Amino acid sequence: MGRIAVIGAGMGAMAAAARLAVAGHRVTVYERTETYGGAVRRFERDGFGFDTGPGLLTLPAVWRDLFVKTGKEPLEDRVELVQVDPSSRHFFADGTRVSLPNASRAGVVAALDEALGAAAGERWGDFLVRAREAWDRTRRPLLEEPLWPNWSVLAEREPYPAVAHKRLLRTRRASTLAEVGAWELRDPRLAALLESHALAYGLDPRVTPASAAVLPYMEHAFGVWSVRGGMRELARAVHERCVARRVEFRFGAEVTGVLEKDGRVTGVELADGTVAEADFVVAGVAPGTLSRCVRGSAVRGDGEVPPRHGLPSRLTVLLALRGGRPEGTAHRTVVHAADREAELDALFGTPSGVADRPTVTVLRPDDPRLVPDADHEAITLTSVVPAQPDRRWAEPEVLAELAEKLITVAERAVPDLRERLLWHEVRTPADIAEATGAEGGAVPPPALAAGEGGLLHPANTTAVPGLFTVGGWSHPGGGLPHAGMSGALVAGLIVEGPEFRGSQ
């Protein structure tokens, strides 16, 4: 078996490393920072703990599979998964509120009918049936198989079975998520509910293909989960699994070059001049970082999907509150923007910015491990913001203004927030950039079909034999489940070769 150098210790990279080590390879992970997990980090202060990356998990089966395949040990033996119920609570612009049960179509339909009026639940339920069809059509090529060489088939074919709609004497079918909301759901609150799933990944629903219907379907079908102690515990468990399988980690070790000889990788060079020989190199880093490391050749092969531009980031405000978490509090509340169109214009216009009253996700975990005692509460506020390669996020007045915007919006969900507030911390795109190396703190969305390939991600193979890419910047894109799947795909391609076609 061969020597494998893995660049970066993000979740996808560690998933690949564990699988490759079990297959008999000697795996060394080189991470430029002093810890593992990529964007899955934790902030701690005064006995409070906060996730500064993803706060919830969908498709836990991806990580269950990793633990079974790398040690025949259930994931639940390493971390405590908790199914969140309700899956979410929504505060709409008109003051309407609704709580949606977790993984229950009948429960969601009933809740929407009660909150939004008769037939609202039925329309949403019918939409989920169509979303399932889109999921069934795209699940394997988008998530479980290496990217097809003829990926343009995925780019051109819209898998969502849109309902015919008569408009201006013509029969049309929705091609974007916003059109699905307007033409099929026919309620601004249902449309906001639908679009919030795209916005959470920094996608503009006005141009995002209708295939993004799979995003709410994933939550509906497979549930929403939290990890006791925070999502950082999942990263810890994956790291420990790697170490148990004899993966070597070298922290504070920045890779500055991928070495080649006779057109094939031979190893990596570190910032201190050290050279580490390798038969394969797996890069779990952002595209700009990888391009700087590969010298004298193009990373991507001919026919690869086009590069993506205008990527979003996240602004996170961490709140330490006096007083315990009230009984019946939802783990996740989405406070929708008062003016969705203005919010989208601010985010995705030129120049891009942040709306005065943006959509804010409020996470209030019921987790004693994240607070000093039962008389305190830890709350995380998150909103989508543009990725920014400049230094404007470091300006104190900018931070104060942005934090104030999110806190003001969050007061709709937590009316006594300001009276209870002890202190707050702000995490900006600059912090994400520091943790992940992504320019401007950009956060990649998951891969989606249709839309002319604008939401597909480059294949895990590259134009350089022996060099593979893994993680959110490669097929099948961003998000914790997708990172785990990318690790499985890369391991399969290295162990089984180019004929590998994914798990059956």
Short mmCIF file of C-alpha atoms in Angstrom, two decimals:
data_model
loop_
_atom_site.label_atom_id
_atom_site.label_comp_id
_atom_site.label_asym_id
_atom_site.label_seq_id
_atom_site.Cartn_x
_atom_site.Cartn_y
_atom_site.Cartn_z
CA MET A 1 0.00 0.00 0.00
CA GLY A 2 1.06 3.56 -0.60
CA ARG A 3 2.03 6.69 1.28
CA ILE A 4 -0.66 9.36 1.26
CA ALA A 5 -0.27 13.03 2.16
CA VAL A 6 -3.49 14.80 3.10
CA ILE A 7 -3.46 18.60 3.01
CA GLY A 8 -5.76 20.02 5.67
CA ALA A 9 -7.60 18.46 8.61
CA GLY A 10 -11.14 19.46 7.70
CA MET A 11 -14.03 17.03 8.06
CA GLY A 12 -13.88 15.72 4.49
CA ALA A 13 -10.11 15.31 4.66
CA MET A 14 -10.30 13.38 7.94
CA ALA A 15 -13.11 11.20 6.56
CA ALA A 16 -10.88 10.27 3.63
CA ALA A 17 -7.84 9.75 5.87
CA ALA A 18 -9.64 7.30 8.18
CA ARG A 19 -10.97 5.23 5.27
CA LEU A 20 -7.58 5.17 3.52
CA ALA A 21 -5.78 4.13 6.69
CA VAL A 22 -8.19 1.22 7.19
CA ALA A 23 -7.43 0.16 3.60
CA GLY A 24 -3.78 -0.19 4.60
CA HIS A 25 -2.27 3.09 3.40
CA ARG A 26 0.18 5.13 5.48
CA VAL A 27 -1.58 8.45 5.88
CA THR A 28 -0.14 11.73 7.15
CA VAL A 29 -2.31 14.83 7.53
CA TYR A 30 -0.61 18.24 7.26
CA GLU A 31 -2.65 21.05 8.82
CA ARG A 32 -1.45 24.66 8.77
CA THR A 33 -3.39 25.61 11.94
CA GLU A 34 -3.01 24.04 15.38
CA THR A 35 -6.19 21.98 15.38
CA TYR A 36 -8.50 19.81 13.30
CA GLY A 37 -12.05 20.24 12.04
CA GLY A 38 -11.77 23.06 9.50
CA ALA A 39 -14.78 25.32 10.05
CA VAL A 40 -16.15 23.04 12.78
CA ARG A 41 -14.74 24.97 15.72
CA ARG A 42 -15.82 25.90 19.25
CA PHE A 43 -15.53 29.15 21.18
CA GLU A 44 -15.39 28.94 24.97
CA ARG A 45 -15.52 31.67 27.59
CA ASP A 46 -16.62 31.82 31.24
CA GLY A 47 -18.07 28.32 31.11
CA PHE A 48 -20.10 28.98 27.93
CA GLY A 49 -19.49 26.97 24.76
CA PHE A 50 -20.57 27.78 21.20
CA ASP A 51 -20.31 26.17 17.80
CA THR A 52 -18.76 28.70 15.43
CA GLY A 53 -19.42 26.55 12.36
CA PRO A 54 -22.36 24.26 11.63
CA GLY A 55 -24.71 23.90 14.59
CA LEU A 56 -27.02 21.15 13.33
CA LEU A 57 -26.60 17.93 11.39
CA THR A 58 -28.65 16.34 8.63
CA LEU A 59 -28.04 12.90 7.08
CA PRO A 60 -26.22 11.49 10.12
CA ALA A 61 -26.10 8.17 8.22
CA VAL A 62 -23.05 9.52 6.37
CA TRP A 63 -21.03 9.68 9.58
CA ARG A 64 -22.55 6.47 10.92
CA ASP A 65 -21.24 4.76 7.80
CA LEU A 66 -17.75 6.18 8.38
CA PHE A 67 -17.56 4.76 11.89
CA VAL A 68 -18.88 1.35 10.89
CA LYS A 69 -16.54 1.11 7.91
CA THR A 70 -13.48 2.20 9.89
CA GLY A 71 -13.96 0.15 13.02
CA LYS A 72 -17.33 -1.57 13.23
CA GLU A 73 -18.23 0.83 16.02
CA PRO A 74 -21.45 2.84 16.00
CA LEU A 75 -21.16 6.60 15.84
CA GLU A 76 -23.44 6.77 18.86
CA ASP A 77 -20.73 5.07 20.93
CA ARG A 78 -18.51 8.11 20.32
CA VAL A 79 -20.97 11.03 20.37
CA GLU A 80 -24.52 11.55 21.61
CA LEU A 81 -26.90 12.45 18.78
CA VAL A 82 -30.14 14.18 19.72
CA GLN A 83 -33.04 14.51 17.30
CA VAL A 84 -34.22 18.12 17.46
CA ASP A 85 -37.98 18.52 17.88
CA PRO A 86 -39.43 20.75 16.60
CA SER A 87 -37.00 20.80 13.72
CA SER A 88 -37.49 24.55 13.47
CA ARG A 89 -39.73 27.43 14.51
CA HIS A 90 -40.41 30.22 12.04
CA PHE A 91 -41.28 33.86 12.64
CA PHE A 92 -42.62 35.36 9.40
CA ALA A 93 -42.67 39.00 8.41
CA ASP A 94 -46.43 39.35 9.03
CA GLY A 95 -46.10 38.11 12.61
CA THR A 96 -47.25 34.55 11.89
CA ARG A 97 -45.41 31.84 13.78
CA VAL A 98 -45.22 28.10 13.19
CA SER A 99 -43.31 25.20 14.72
CA LEU A 100 -42.52 22.31 12.40
CA PRO A 101 -42.23 18.79 13.85
CA ASN A 102 -39.10 16.83 13.00
CA ALA A 103 -39.34 14.24 10.20
CA SER A 104 -43.14 14.06 10.21
CA ARG A 105 -44.99 14.95 7.01
CA ALA A 106 -48.39 14.65 8.66
CA GLY A 107 -47.24 16.76 11.61
CA VAL A 108 -45.82 19.48 9.37
CA VAL A 109 -48.97 19.58 7.22
CA ALA A 110 -51.15 19.93 10.30
CA ALA A 111 -48.93 22.63 11.82
CA LEU A 112 -48.94 24.69 8.62
CA ASP A 113 -52.71 24.35 8.21
CA GLU A 114 -53.25 25.57 11.76
CA ALA A 115 -50.80 28.48 11.54
CA LEU A 116 -51.22 29.63 7.93
CA GLY A 117 -54.74 28.54 7.08
CA ALA A 118 -56.45 25.63 5.42
CA ALA A 119 -54.71 24.19 2.34
CA ALA A 120 -51.30 25.66 3.24
CA GLY A 121 -50.16 22.34 4.68
CA GLU A 122 -51.53 20.41 1.72
CA ARG A 123 -49.60 22.60 -0.74
CA TRP A 124 -46.40 22.12 1.24
CA GLY A 125 -47.03 18.37 1.49
CA ASP A 126 -47.57 18.12 -2.25
CA PHE A 127 -44.35 20.07 -2.79
CA LEU A 128 -42.45 17.59 -0.62
CA VAL A 129 -43.71 14.74 -2.80
CA ARG A 130 -42.28 16.47 -5.87
CA ALA A 131 -39.07 17.28 -3.96
CA ARG A 132 -38.70 13.60 -3.18
CA GLU A 133 -38.81 12.84 -6.89
CA ALA A 134 -36.01 15.35 -7.46
CA TRP A 135 -34.06 13.70 -4.62
CA ASP A 136 -34.53 10.22 -6.09
CA ARG A 137 -33.33 11.43 -9.50
CA THR A 138 -30.20 13.15 -8.21
CA ARG A 139 -29.13 11.33 -5.06
CA ARG A 140 -26.65 8.92 -6.66
CA PRO A 141 -25.01 11.15 -9.30
CA LEU A 142 -24.79 14.14 -6.96
CA LEU A 143 -23.86 12.47 -3.69
CA GLU A 144 -22.84 8.85 -4.00
CA GLU A 145 -20.89 8.61 -7.26
CA PRO A 146 -17.81 10.39 -8.59
CA LEU A 147 -18.74 13.28 -10.84
CA TRP A 148 -19.72 11.98 -14.25
CA PRO A 149 -17.36 12.80 -17.13
CA ASN A 150 -20.47 13.97 -18.99
CA TRP A 151 -21.48 16.18 -16.06
CA SER A 152 -23.26 18.52 -18.48
CA VAL A 153 -26.19 16.09 -18.43
CA LEU A 154 -26.70 17.04 -14.77
CA ALA A 155 -26.31 20.71 -15.64
CA GLU A 156 -28.95 20.75 -18.35
CA ARG A 157 -31.62 18.45 -16.95
CA GLU A 158 -33.96 19.86 -14.29
CA PRO A 159 -34.92 16.97 -11.99
CA TYR A 160 -37.69 18.81 -10.14
CA PRO A 161 -41.11 17.91 -11.65
CA ALA A 162 -42.56 21.42 -11.65
CA VAL A 163 -46.32 21.86 -11.95
CA ALA A 164 -47.57 23.51 -15.13
CA HIS A 165 -48.47 27.16 -14.53
CA LYS A 166 -50.42 29.45 -16.83
CA ARG A 167 -48.84 32.88 -17.07
CA LEU A 168 -49.52 35.56 -19.67
CA LEU A 169 -51.44 33.13 -21.88
CA ARG A 170 -48.54 30.70 -21.81
CA THR A 171 -48.03 27.50 -19.87
CA ARG A 172 -44.76 27.58 -17.97
CA ARG A 173 -42.97 25.47 -15.38
CA ALA A 174 -40.90 26.77 -12.51
CA SER A 175 -37.17 26.73 -13.20
CA THR A 176 -35.99 28.55 -10.05
CA LEU A 177 -36.74 28.04 -6.38
CA ALA A 178 -38.43 31.46 -6.19
CA GLU A 179 -40.79 30.46 -9.02
CA VAL A 180 -41.65 27.23 -7.19
CA GLY A 181 -42.62 29.31 -4.16
CA ALA A 182 -44.64 31.86 -6.12
CA TRP A 183 -46.40 29.51 -8.56
CA GLU A 184 -46.82 26.29 -6.60
CA LEU A 185 -46.93 27.28 -2.92
CA ARG A 186 -48.83 30.54 -3.55
CA ASP A 187 -48.32 31.95 -0.08
CA PRO A 188 -45.54 34.42 0.78
CA ARG A 189 -44.93 32.66 4.08
CA LEU A 190 -44.59 29.24 2.47
CA ALA A 191 -42.35 30.84 -0.14
CA ALA A 192 -40.21 32.33 2.64
CA LEU A 193 -40.03 28.92 4.33
CA LEU A 194 -38.87 27.33 1.08
CA GLU A 195 -36.39 30.05 0.20
CA SER A 196 -34.85 30.03 3.68
CA HIS A 197 -33.36 26.60 2.97
CA ALA A 198 -31.45 28.03 0.01
CA LEU A 199 -30.55 31.25 1.79
CA ALA A 200 -29.02 29.24 4.66
CA TYR A 201 -26.40 28.07 2.14
CA GLY A 202 -25.94 31.56 0.71
CA LEU A 203 -27.95 30.84 -2.44
CA ASP A 204 -30.14 33.45 -4.13
CA PRO A 205 -33.53 31.71 -4.61
CA ARG A 206 -34.29 33.96 -7.57
CA VAL A 207 -31.61 32.23 -9.65
CA THR A 208 -31.10 28.96 -7.75
CA PRO A 209 -32.53 26.07 -9.79
CA ALA A 210 -35.74 24.37 -8.72
CA SER A 211 -33.63 21.28 -7.95
CA ALA A 212 -32.78 23.01 -4.64
CA ALA A 213 -36.10 21.53 -3.49
CA VAL A 214 -33.95 18.64 -2.26
CA LEU A 215 -32.61 20.87 0.57
CA PRO A 216 -35.86 21.06 2.58
CA TYR A 217 -36.62 17.48 1.58
CA MET A 218 -33.38 16.24 3.21
CA GLU A 219 -34.39 17.81 6.50
CA HIS A 220 -37.94 16.48 6.22
CA ALA A 221 -36.97 12.92 5.29
CA PHE A 222 -33.89 12.34 7.45
CA GLY A 223 -34.48 14.69 10.35
CA VAL A 224 -32.41 17.37 12.03
CA TRP A 225 -29.94 16.42 14.75
CA SER A 226 -27.72 18.08 17.28
CA VAL A 227 -24.64 16.67 18.98
CA ARG A 228 -24.46 16.82 22.75
CA GLY A 229 -21.62 19.14 23.65
CA GLY A 230 -21.76 20.84 20.24
CA MET A 231 -20.78 19.87 16.72
CA ARG A 232 -17.14 20.13 17.69
CA GLU A 233 -17.67 16.77 19.43
CA LEU A 234 -18.27 15.18 16.04
CA ALA A 235 -14.98 16.60 14.78
CA ARG A 236 -13.25 15.29 17.91
CA ALA A 237 -14.69 11.81 17.37
CA VAL A 238 -13.57 11.72 13.72
CA HIS A 239 -10.08 12.90 14.69
CA GLU A 240 -9.86 10.23 17.37
CA ARG A 241 -10.96 7.60 14.88
CA CYS A 242 -8.17 8.69 12.53
CA VAL A 243 -5.59 8.50 15.31
CA ALA A 244 -6.85 5.06 16.33
CA ARG A 245 -6.29 3.91 12.74
CA ARG A 246 -2.70 5.23 12.85
CA VAL A 247 -3.23 8.37 10.82
CA GLU A 248 -0.42 10.78 11.67
CA PHE A 249 -1.32 14.45 12.20
CA ARG A 250 1.19 17.27 11.87
CA PHE A 251 -0.27 20.55 13.05
CA GLY A 252 1.31 23.90 12.32
CA ALA A 253 2.58 22.34 9.10
CA GLU A 254 1.66 24.44 6.07
CA VAL A 255 1.98 22.78 2.68
CA THR A 256 3.35 25.26 0.14
CA GLY A 257 3.91 22.94 -2.79
CA VAL A 258 2.66 19.73 -4.38
CA LEU A 259 5.64 18.04 -6.00
CA GLU A 260 5.52 16.29 -9.36
CA LYS A 261 7.85 14.17 -11.43
CA ASP A 262 7.17 12.80 -14.90
CA GLY A 263 3.64 14.17 -14.73
CA ARG A 264 2.65 12.53 -11.44
CA VAL A 265 2.65 13.69 -7.83
CA THR A 266 5.59 12.61 -5.71
CA GLY A 267 4.88 14.40 -2.44
CA VAL A 268 4.49 17.76 -0.76
CA GLU A 269 6.78 20.55 0.35
CA LEU A 270 6.21 22.37 3.65
CA ALA A 271 6.76 26.02 4.48
CA ASP A 272 9.94 25.15 6.38
CA GLY A 273 11.41 23.52 3.27
CA THR A 274 10.78 19.95 4.40
CA VAL A 275 9.80 17.52 1.65
CA ALA A 276 7.48 14.59 2.37
CA GLU A 277 7.31 11.91 -0.30
CA ALA A 278 3.91 10.46 -1.18
CA ASP A 279 2.32 8.21 -3.76
CA PHE A 280 -0.98 10.12 -3.55
CA VAL A 281 -1.87 13.61 -2.35
CA VAL A 282 -5.37 14.46 -1.13
CA ALA A 283 -6.03 18.19 -0.92
CA GLY A 284 -8.79 19.32 1.42
CA VAL A 285 -8.21 23.04 0.86
CA ALA A 286 -9.87 25.91 -0.96
CA PRO A 287 -9.19 26.26 -4.71
CA GLY A 288 -6.92 29.30 -4.36
CA THR A 289 -4.71 27.52 -1.85
CA LEU A 290 -4.46 24.42 -4.02
CA SER A 291 -3.61 26.44 -7.14
CA ARG A 292 -0.74 28.11 -5.30
CA CYS A 293 0.59 24.70 -4.24
CA VAL A 294 0.54 23.06 -7.67
CA ARG A 295 3.40 24.41 -9.73
CA GLY A 296 3.73 24.33 -13.46
CA SER A 297 0.47 22.57 -14.33
CA ALA A 298 -3.27 23.14 -14.29
CA VAL A 299 -5.06 21.50 -11.38
CA ARG A 300 -8.35 20.88 -13.13
CA GLY A 301 -8.75 18.75 -16.23
CA ASP A 302 -10.47 19.66 -19.46
CA GLY A 303 -14.25 19.75 -19.31
CA GLU A 304 -14.42 20.47 -15.59
CA VAL A 305 -17.32 22.49 -14.26
CA PRO A 306 -16.75 26.25 -14.40
CA PRO A 307 -15.38 28.07 -11.33
CA ARG A 308 -17.94 29.69 -9.05
CA HIS A 309 -17.94 33.37 -8.16
CA GLY A 310 -19.69 35.58 -5.64
CA LEU A 311 -19.68 33.03 -2.84
CA PRO A 312 -21.27 33.88 0.51
CA SER A 313 -19.98 33.69 4.05
CA ARG A 314 -21.48 33.76 7.54
CA LEU A 315 -21.74 36.27 10.35
CA THR A 316 -22.17 34.72 13.79
CA VAL A 317 -22.94 36.43 17.08
CA LEU A 318 -22.43 34.41 20.27
CA LEU A 319 -24.59 35.47 23.21
CA ALA A 320 -24.04 34.62 26.88
CA LEU A 321 -27.26 35.16 28.84
CA ARG A 322 -28.18 35.11 32.49
CA GLY A 323 -31.26 33.04 33.26
CA GLY A 324 -31.94 29.48 32.17
CA ARG A 325 -33.39 28.33 28.85
CA PRO A 326 -37.20 28.49 29.13
CA GLU A 327 -39.09 25.22 28.88
CA GLY A 328 -40.55 24.61 25.43
CA THR A 329 -37.92 26.71 23.65
CA ALA A 330 -37.16 25.53 20.12
CA HIS A 331 -33.56 24.58 19.38
CA ARG A 332 -33.70 26.46 16.06
CA THR A 333 -35.78 29.52 15.22
CA VAL A 334 -35.65 31.27 11.87
CA VAL A 335 -36.65 34.93 11.99
CA HIS A 336 -37.47 35.87 8.42
CA ALA A 337 -36.59 39.23 6.91
CA ALA A 338 -39.30 41.87 6.87
CA ASP A 339 -38.53 42.57 3.22
CA ARG A 340 -37.15 39.48 1.47
CA GLU A 341 -36.59 41.18 -1.87
CA ALA A 342 -34.60 43.98 -0.24
CA GLU A 343 -32.57 41.41 1.66
CA LEU A 344 -31.74 39.49 -1.51
CA ASP A 345 -30.84 42.70 -3.34
CA ALA A 346 -28.49 43.66 -0.50
CA LEU A 347 -26.82 40.26 -0.38
CA PHE A 348 -26.52 39.47 -4.05
CA GLY A 349 -26.48 42.90 -5.64
CA THR A 350 -23.45 44.91 -6.71
CA PRO A 351 -21.97 46.03 -4.41
CA SER A 352 -23.16 43.40 -1.97
CA GLY A 353 -23.90 44.10 1.67
CA VAL A 354 -26.12 43.23 4.61
CA ALA A 355 -29.80 44.16 4.90
CA ASP A 356 -30.96 46.22 7.87
CA ARG A 357 -33.24 43.39 9.02
CA PRO A 358 -31.76 40.19 7.58
CA THR A 359 -33.01 36.66 8.05
CA VAL A 360 -31.43 35.37 11.26
CA THR A 361 -31.18 31.82 12.54
CA VAL A 362 -31.32 31.60 16.32
CA LEU A 363 -29.89 28.44 17.90
CA ARG A 364 -30.80 27.78 21.54
CA PRO A 365 -29.50 24.28 22.38
CA ASP A 366 -30.83 22.42 25.39
CA ASP A 367 -27.37 21.25 26.37
CA PRO A 368 -25.95 21.55 29.91
CA ARG A 369 -22.44 21.02 28.53
CA LEU A 370 -22.56 24.41 26.80
CA VAL A 371 -23.40 26.58 29.83
CA PRO A 372 -21.79 27.09 33.24
CA ASP A 373 -24.99 26.02 35.03
CA ALA A 374 -28.77 25.78 34.64
CA ASP A 375 -29.14 29.51 35.37
CA HIS A 376 -27.49 30.57 32.12
CA GLU A 377 -28.14 30.13 28.41
CA ALA A 378 -25.89 30.12 25.34
CA ILE A 379 -27.45 31.40 22.11
CA THR A 380 -25.93 31.58 18.62
CA LEU A 381 -27.19 33.98 15.95
CA THR A 382 -26.23 33.40 12.32
CA SER A 383 -26.89 35.31 9.13
CA VAL A 384 -25.58 35.08 5.59
CA VAL A 385 -23.20 37.86 4.52
CA PRO A 386 -20.97 38.32 1.47
CA ALA A 387 -17.50 36.83 1.53
CA GLN A 388 -15.06 39.70 1.90
CA PRO A 389 -11.40 39.41 0.93
CA ASP A 390 -10.63 42.82 2.40
CA ARG A 391 -10.14 43.80 6.04
CA ARG A 392 -13.43 45.62 6.64
CA TRP A 393 -14.62 42.93 9.05
CA ALA A 394 -11.85 43.82 11.46
CA GLU A 395 -13.11 47.38 11.96
CA PRO A 396 -14.71 47.68 15.43
CA GLU A 397 -17.49 49.99 14.24
CA VAL A 398 -18.42 47.54 11.48
CA LEU A 399 -18.56 44.65 13.94
CA ALA A 400 -20.70 46.63 16.36
CA GLU A 401 -23.15 47.65 13.63
CA LEU A 402 -23.53 44.13 12.28
CA ALA A 403 -23.94 42.57 15.72
CA GLU A 404 -26.60 45.15 16.54
CA LYS A 405 -28.55 44.21 13.40
CA LEU A 406 -28.63 40.54 14.32
CA ILE A 407 -29.47 41.14 17.98
CA THR A 408 -32.33 43.46 17.03
CA VAL A 409 -33.82 40.83 14.73
CA ALA A 410 -33.32 38.07 17.31
CA GLU A 411 -35.37 39.99 19.86
CA ARG A 412 -38.48 38.84 18.00
CA ALA A 413 -37.64 35.30 19.08
CA VAL A 414 -36.05 36.20 22.45
CA PRO A 415 -37.97 39.26 23.75
CA ASP A 416 -35.93 39.61 26.96
CA LEU A 417 -32.60 39.17 25.21
CA ARG A 418 -31.06 42.55 26.03
CA GLU A 419 -32.07 42.40 29.71
CA ARG A 420 -30.43 39.00 30.06
CA LEU A 421 -27.32 39.66 27.96
CA LEU A 422 -24.02 39.31 29.81
CA TRP A 423 -21.68 39.64 26.83
CA HIS A 424 -21.42 38.79 23.16
CA GLU A 425 -18.72 37.80 20.70
CA VAL A 426 -18.76 38.23 16.92
CA ARG A 427 -17.34 35.78 14.41
CA THR A 428 -16.91 37.17 10.90
CA PRO A 429 -15.79 35.93 7.47
CA ALA A 430 -12.24 36.86 8.51
CA ASP A 431 -12.43 34.21 11.24
CA ILE A 432 -13.70 31.63 8.75
CA ALA A 433 -10.85 32.55 6.41
CA GLU A 434 -8.36 32.03 9.23
CA ALA A 435 -9.83 28.61 10.10
CA THR A 436 -10.28 27.28 6.56
CA GLY A 437 -7.98 29.28 4.31
CA ALA A 438 -10.89 30.15 2.00
CA GLU A 439 -10.49 33.59 0.46
CA GLY A 440 -12.81 36.09 2.10
CA GLY A 441 -14.16 33.40 4.41
CA ALA A 442 -16.27 31.97 1.58
CA VAL A 443 -18.47 28.99 2.44
CA PRO A 444 -19.27 26.50 -0.36
CA PRO A 445 -22.88 25.34 -0.88
CA PRO A 446 -23.83 21.74 -1.68
CA ALA A 447 -23.93 20.56 -5.28
CA LEU A 448 -27.23 20.91 -7.13
CA ALA A 449 -28.35 19.76 -10.56
CA ALA A 450 -29.57 21.98 -13.43
CA GLY A 451 -28.80 25.71 -13.53
CA GLU A 452 -26.28 25.19 -16.35
CA GLY A 453 -23.87 23.59 -13.89
CA GLY A 454 -23.46 26.72 -11.78
CA LEU A 455 -23.92 24.70 -8.57
CA LEU A 456 -21.91 21.64 -9.49
CA HIS A 457 -18.45 21.30 -7.98
CA PRO A 458 -15.23 20.09 -9.62
CA ALA A 459 -14.52 16.37 -9.65
CA ASN A 460 -12.41 14.78 -6.91
CA THR A 461 -9.87 13.72 -9.54
CA THR A 462 -7.61 16.33 -11.12
CA ALA A 463 -5.48 16.76 -14.23
CA VAL A 464 -2.44 15.72 -12.17
CA PRO A 465 -2.29 11.93 -11.73
CA GLY A 466 -2.20 11.00 -8.07
CA LEU A 467 -3.68 14.33 -6.89
CA PHE A 468 -7.23 14.29 -5.51
CA THR A 469 -9.41 16.93 -3.90
CA VAL A 470 -11.81 16.47 -1.00
CA GLY A 471 -14.18 18.58 1.08
CA GLY A 472 -16.65 21.35 0.40
CA TRP A 473 -14.82 22.81 -2.59
CA SER A 474 -15.05 19.55 -4.52
CA HIS A 475 -17.82 17.19 -5.55
CA PRO A 476 -20.37 16.89 -3.93
CA GLY A 477 -19.92 20.32 -2.34
CA GLY A 478 -20.37 21.99 1.03
CA GLY A 479 -22.12 20.92 4.21
CA LEU A 480 -21.24 18.32 6.84
CA PRO A 481 -22.98 15.38 5.12
CA HIS A 482 -21.42 16.28 1.78
CA ALA A 483 -17.96 16.53 3.34
CA GLY A 484 -18.31 13.00 4.67
CA MET A 485 -19.46 11.77 1.28
CA SER A 486 -16.52 13.41 -0.47
CA GLY A 487 -14.18 11.54 1.86
CA ALA A 488 -15.81 8.24 0.92
CA LEU A 489 -15.56 9.04 -2.80
CA VAL A 490 -11.88 9.98 -2.67
CA ALA A 491 -11.01 6.89 -0.65
CA GLY A 492 -12.87 4.74 -3.18
CA LEU A 493 -11.08 6.35 -6.14
CA ILE A 494 -7.67 5.75 -4.59
CA VAL A 495 -8.32 2.22 -3.30
CA GLU A 496 -10.33 0.90 -6.26
CA GLY A 497 -9.04 3.14 -9.02
CA PRO A 498 -10.85 5.16 -11.68
CA GLU A 499 -13.40 2.39 -12.20
CA PHE A 500 -14.87 3.13 -8.75
CA ARG A 501 -18.53 4.06 -9.09
CA GLY A 502 -19.57 4.70 -5.52
CA SER A 503 -21.22 2.64 -2.82
CA GLN A 504 -24.02 0.31 -3.83
#
